[in-house]
Each structure stands twice: as structure tokens, then as C-alpha cells.
Tab-separated table of C-alpha atoms in Angstrom:
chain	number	residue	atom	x	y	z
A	1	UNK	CA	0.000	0.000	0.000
A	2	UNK	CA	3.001	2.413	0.777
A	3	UNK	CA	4.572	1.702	-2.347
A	4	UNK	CA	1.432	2.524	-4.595
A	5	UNK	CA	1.120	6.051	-2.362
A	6	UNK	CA	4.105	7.260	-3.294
A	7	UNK	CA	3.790	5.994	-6.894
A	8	UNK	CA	0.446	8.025	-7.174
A	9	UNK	CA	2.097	10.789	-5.763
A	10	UNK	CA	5.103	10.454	-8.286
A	11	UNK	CA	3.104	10.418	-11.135
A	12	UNK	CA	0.446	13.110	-10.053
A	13	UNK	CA	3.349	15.657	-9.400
A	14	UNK	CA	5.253	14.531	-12.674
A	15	UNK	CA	2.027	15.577	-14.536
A	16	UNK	CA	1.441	18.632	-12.654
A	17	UNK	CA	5.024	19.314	-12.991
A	18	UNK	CA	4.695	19.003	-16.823
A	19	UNK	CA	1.514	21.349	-17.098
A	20	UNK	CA	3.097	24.102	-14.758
A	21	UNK	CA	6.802	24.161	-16.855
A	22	UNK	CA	6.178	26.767	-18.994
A	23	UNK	CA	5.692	28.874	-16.384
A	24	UNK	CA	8.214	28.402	-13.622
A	25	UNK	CA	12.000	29.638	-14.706
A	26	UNK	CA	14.979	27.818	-13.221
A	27	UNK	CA	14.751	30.113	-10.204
A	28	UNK	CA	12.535	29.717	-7.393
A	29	UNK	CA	8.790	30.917	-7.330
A	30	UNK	CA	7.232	32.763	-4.641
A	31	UNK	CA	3.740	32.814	-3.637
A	32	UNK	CA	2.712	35.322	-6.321
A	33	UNK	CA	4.144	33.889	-9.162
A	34	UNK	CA	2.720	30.432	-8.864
A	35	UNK	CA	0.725	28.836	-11.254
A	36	UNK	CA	-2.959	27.693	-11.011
A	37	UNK	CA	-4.113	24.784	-11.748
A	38	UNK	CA	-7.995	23.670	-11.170
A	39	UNK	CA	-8.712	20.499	-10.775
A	40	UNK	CA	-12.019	18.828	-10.789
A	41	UNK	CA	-12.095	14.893	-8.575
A	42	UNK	CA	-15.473	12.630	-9.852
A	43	UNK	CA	-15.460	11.863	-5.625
A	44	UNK	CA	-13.925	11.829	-2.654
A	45	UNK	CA	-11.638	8.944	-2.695
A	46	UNK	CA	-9.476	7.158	-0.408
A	47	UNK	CA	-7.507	5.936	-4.017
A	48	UNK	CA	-6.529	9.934	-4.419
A	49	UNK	CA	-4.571	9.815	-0.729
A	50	UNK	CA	-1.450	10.823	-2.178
A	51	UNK	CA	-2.728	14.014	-3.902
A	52	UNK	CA	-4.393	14.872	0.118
A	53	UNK	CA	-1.258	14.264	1.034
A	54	UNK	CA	0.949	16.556	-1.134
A	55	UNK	CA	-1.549	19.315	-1.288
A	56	UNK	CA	-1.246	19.566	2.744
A	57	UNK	CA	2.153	19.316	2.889
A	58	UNK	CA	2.557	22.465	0.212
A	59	UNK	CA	4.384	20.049	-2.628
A	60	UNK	CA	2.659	21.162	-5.152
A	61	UNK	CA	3.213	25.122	-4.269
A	62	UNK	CA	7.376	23.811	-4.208
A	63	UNK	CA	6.697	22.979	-7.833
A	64	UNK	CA	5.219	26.571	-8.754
A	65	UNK	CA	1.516	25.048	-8.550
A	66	UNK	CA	-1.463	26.070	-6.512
A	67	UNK	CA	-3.995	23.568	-6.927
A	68	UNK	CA	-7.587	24.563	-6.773
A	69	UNK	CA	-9.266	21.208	-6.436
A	70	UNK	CA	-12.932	20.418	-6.516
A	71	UNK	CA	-15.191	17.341	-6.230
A	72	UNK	CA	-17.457	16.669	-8.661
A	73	UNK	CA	-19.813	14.092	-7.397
A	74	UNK	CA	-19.389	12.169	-11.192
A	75	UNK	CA	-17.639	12.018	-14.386
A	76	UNK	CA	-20.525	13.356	-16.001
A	77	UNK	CA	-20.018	16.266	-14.291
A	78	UNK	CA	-15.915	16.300	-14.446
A	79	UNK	CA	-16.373	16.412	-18.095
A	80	UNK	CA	-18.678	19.406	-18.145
A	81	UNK	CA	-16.539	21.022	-15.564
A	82	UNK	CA	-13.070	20.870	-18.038
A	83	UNK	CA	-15.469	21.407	-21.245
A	84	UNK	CA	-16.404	24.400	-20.150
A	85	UNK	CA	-13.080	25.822	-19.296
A	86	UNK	CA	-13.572	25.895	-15.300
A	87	UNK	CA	-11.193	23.008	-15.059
A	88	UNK	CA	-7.733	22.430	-16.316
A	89	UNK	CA	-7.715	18.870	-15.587
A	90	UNK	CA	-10.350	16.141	-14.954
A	91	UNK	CA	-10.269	12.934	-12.763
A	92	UNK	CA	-13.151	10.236	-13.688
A	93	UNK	CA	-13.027	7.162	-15.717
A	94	UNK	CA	-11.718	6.982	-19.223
A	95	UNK	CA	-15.303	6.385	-20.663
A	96	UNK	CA	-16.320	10.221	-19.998
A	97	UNK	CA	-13.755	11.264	-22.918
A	98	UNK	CA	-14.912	8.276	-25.227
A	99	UNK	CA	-18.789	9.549	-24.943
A	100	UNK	CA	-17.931	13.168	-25.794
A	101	UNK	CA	-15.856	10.997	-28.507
A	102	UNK	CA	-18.707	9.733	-29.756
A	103	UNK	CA	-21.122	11.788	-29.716
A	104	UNK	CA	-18.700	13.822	-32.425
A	105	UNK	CA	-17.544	16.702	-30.502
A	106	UNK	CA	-15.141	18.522	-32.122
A	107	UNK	CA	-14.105	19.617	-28.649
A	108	UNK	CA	-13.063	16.805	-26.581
A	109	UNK	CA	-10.820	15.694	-24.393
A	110	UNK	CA	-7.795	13.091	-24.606
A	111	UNK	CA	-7.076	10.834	-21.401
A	112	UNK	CA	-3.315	11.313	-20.800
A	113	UNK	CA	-2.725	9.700	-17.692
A	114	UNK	CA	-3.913	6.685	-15.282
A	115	UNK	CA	-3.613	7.072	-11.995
A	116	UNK	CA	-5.040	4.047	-10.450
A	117	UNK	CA	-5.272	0.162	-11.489
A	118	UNK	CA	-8.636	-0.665	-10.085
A	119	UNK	CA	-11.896	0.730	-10.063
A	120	UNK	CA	-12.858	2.367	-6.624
A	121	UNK	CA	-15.806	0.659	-5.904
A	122	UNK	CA	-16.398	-1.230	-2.807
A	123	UNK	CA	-19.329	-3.996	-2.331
A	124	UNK	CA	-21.054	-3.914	0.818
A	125	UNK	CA	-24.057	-5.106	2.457
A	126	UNK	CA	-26.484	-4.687	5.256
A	127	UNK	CA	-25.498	-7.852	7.039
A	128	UNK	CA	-22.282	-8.960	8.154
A	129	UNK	CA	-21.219	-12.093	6.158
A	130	UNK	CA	-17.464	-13.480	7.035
A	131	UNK	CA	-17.680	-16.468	4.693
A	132	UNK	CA	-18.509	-14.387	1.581
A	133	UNK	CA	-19.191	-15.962	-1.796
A	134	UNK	CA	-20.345	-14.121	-4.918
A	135	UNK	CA	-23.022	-16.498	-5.016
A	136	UNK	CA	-24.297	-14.403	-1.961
A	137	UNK	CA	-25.549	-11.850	-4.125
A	138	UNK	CA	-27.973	-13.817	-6.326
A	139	UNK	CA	-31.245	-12.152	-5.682
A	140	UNK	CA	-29.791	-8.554	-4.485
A	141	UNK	CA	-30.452	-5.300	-5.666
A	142	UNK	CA	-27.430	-3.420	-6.468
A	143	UNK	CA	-26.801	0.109	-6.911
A	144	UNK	CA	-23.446	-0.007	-9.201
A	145	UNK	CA	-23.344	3.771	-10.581
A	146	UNK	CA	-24.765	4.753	-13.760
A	147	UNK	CA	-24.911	3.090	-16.509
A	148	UNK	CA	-21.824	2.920	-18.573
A	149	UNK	CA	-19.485	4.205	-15.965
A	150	UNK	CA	-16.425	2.354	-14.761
A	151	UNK	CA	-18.135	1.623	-11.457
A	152	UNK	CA	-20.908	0.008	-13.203
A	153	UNK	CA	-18.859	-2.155	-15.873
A	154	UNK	CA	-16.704	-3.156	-13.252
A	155	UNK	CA	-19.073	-4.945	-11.362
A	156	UNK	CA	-20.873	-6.403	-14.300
A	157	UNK	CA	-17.753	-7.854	-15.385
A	158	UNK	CA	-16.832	-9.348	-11.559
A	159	UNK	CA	-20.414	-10.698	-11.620
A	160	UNK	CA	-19.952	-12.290	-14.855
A	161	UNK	CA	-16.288	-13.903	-13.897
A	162	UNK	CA	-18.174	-14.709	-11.412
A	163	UNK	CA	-20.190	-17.034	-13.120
A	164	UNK	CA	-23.579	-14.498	-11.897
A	165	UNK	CA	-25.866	-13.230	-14.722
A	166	UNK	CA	-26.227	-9.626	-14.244
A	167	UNK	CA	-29.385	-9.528	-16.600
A	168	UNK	CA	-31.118	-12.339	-14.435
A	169	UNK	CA	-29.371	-12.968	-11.030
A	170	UNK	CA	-29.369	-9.797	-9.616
A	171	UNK	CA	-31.181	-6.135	-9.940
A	172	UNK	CA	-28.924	-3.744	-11.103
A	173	UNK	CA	-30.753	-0.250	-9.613
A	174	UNK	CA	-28.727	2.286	-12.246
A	175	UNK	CA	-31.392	5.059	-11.261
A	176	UNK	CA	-29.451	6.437	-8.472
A	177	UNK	CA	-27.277	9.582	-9.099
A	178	UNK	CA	-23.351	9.288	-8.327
A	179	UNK	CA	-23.708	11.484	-5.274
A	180	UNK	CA	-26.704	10.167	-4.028
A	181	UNK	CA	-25.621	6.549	-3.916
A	182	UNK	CA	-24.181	6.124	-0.313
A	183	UNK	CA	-27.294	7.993	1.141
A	184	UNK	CA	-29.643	5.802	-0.978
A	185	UNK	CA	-28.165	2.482	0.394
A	186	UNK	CA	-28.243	4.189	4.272
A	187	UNK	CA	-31.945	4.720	3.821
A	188	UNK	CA	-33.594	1.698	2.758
């Protein structure tokens, strides 16, 4: 776990790094002359812990950045957010640039970087179950994300390796806004 931290926080101040060089000279920058950089995060995520991390410790400000970072609440909205202009740089799944993609955009956004190797998801239930088997879940409703999001073909493809039928073993609830999920699970 210590060894992916620091490589997220390697390559998250290697690209900063690279979009703040044209502006910081070979001598050092003082407050004033740092560079801004907004940032817009799909969620709150214990996977982005390096990029906490270095923005409390002032890293990024040794680098000649200032990082104004915002959450999102979904990739859908991380998209709109660097679209139109009020973000320099977007984290969400890849499939938020392919949509815009396809939807023949002439403005659209290229995916430059990957900063983690696993979706962010995390299954969990109302009842405690030690000896857990995917077979558990036959039956369940599930609220995976929207539709077509990494969140949501992740867990269609563990189901599947699985050897459960998303289409027939399980209700996948897709109606449930990004934001909205963890409050929708704590109130049923």
C-alpha cells in the first residue's frame, strides 16, 4: 500500500510538474508567481490519498503550482466542468472522454494519464457475512453507478467472472445519481 502512495504521488506531481513548466523559470517561485491549476475529482476517494497528502504538505506550491481542487460528485459532471473551461484537468473514468468521442464533438478531451489500477468501488451489504461468496448476491439489488461508468462495468464484469448473470441474477438499480448513492443504500 506504501509503495502505490508514493507511486500516485510520483506520477500526479510529474504531470502537474509538466503542465506548470512553462511557467516556472529555473529560479525559485514565490507565492505570487505560482501557477494555477484547477482540478475537478469525480469523488472523494481514499484511491486519491497521495494528492491529500501533497496538497497539505505544500508540494505542489514547491513545484510553482497552486492547486484549486474540486469534487465533482461524477464524471458526467468532471467532463462538463473541463469542457467548459472551469477546469484544467479532470479525474473520472476513461469512458467520460470516449462519450464526448462519440457523440462527435469537435471539442473533446484526450485521457493522458492513469492514476489508479482498479476501479474504486467497494461492495457492501447490510449484514455482516465473514464467509462471503459471490453467489451471496444472487437475488440482491445493487446500486453499481450509472450506466456505462467504470463503477458500473466493473461490477458487471466481476459478476460475470463470477459465473452471476447480471441480466437475471441480480437487480442492477442504475437510477441512483453518483452522489446520491451512499445515502440511498443508508436509507432503505
Amino acid at each position: 500500500m506504501k509503495k502505490l502512495i508514493i507511486s500516485l504521488v510520483v506520477i500526479l506531481l510529474v504531470i502537474l510538474t509538466v503542465i506548470g513548466i512553462s511557467s516556472i523559470k529555473n529560479s525559485k517561485t514565490s507565492k505570487t508567481d505560482l501557477q494555477t491549476v484547477n482540478l475537478s475529482e469525480v469523488t472523494r476517494s481514499i484511491f486519491y490519498a497521495p494528492q491529500y497528502i501533497a496538497l497539505s504538505q505544500g508540494f505542489f506550491e514547491e513545484e510553482g503550482l497552486k492547486i484549486e481542487l474540486t469534487t465533482a460528485q461524477g464524471a458526467d459532471a468532471v467532463m462538463t466542468s473541463v469542457l467548459a473551461n472551469q477546469s484544467d484537468i479532470g479525474f473520472a473514468g476513461p469512458e467520460a472522454s470516449i462519450y464526448v468521442y462519440n457523440e462527435g464533438k469537435e471539442d473533446y478531451t484526450e485521457v493522458f494519464a492513469g492514476l489508479t489500477k482498479r476501479d474504486g468501488s467497494f461492495l457492501v451489504g447490510r449484514k455482516e457475512n465473514v464467509a462471503f461468496n459471490w453467489t451471496d448476491v444472487k437475488g440482491s439489488t445493487i446500486i453499481p453507478g450509472r450506466k456505462g461508468g467504470v463503477p458500473y462495468m466493473t461490477l458487471r464484469y466481476v459478476l460475470n467472472q463470477h459465473g452471476i448473470n447480471p441480466e437475471t441474477d441480480v437487480v442492477l438499480d442504475d437510477s441512483i445519481s453518483f452522489d446520491l448513492m451512499a445515502g440511498a443504500f443508508s436509507s432503505r
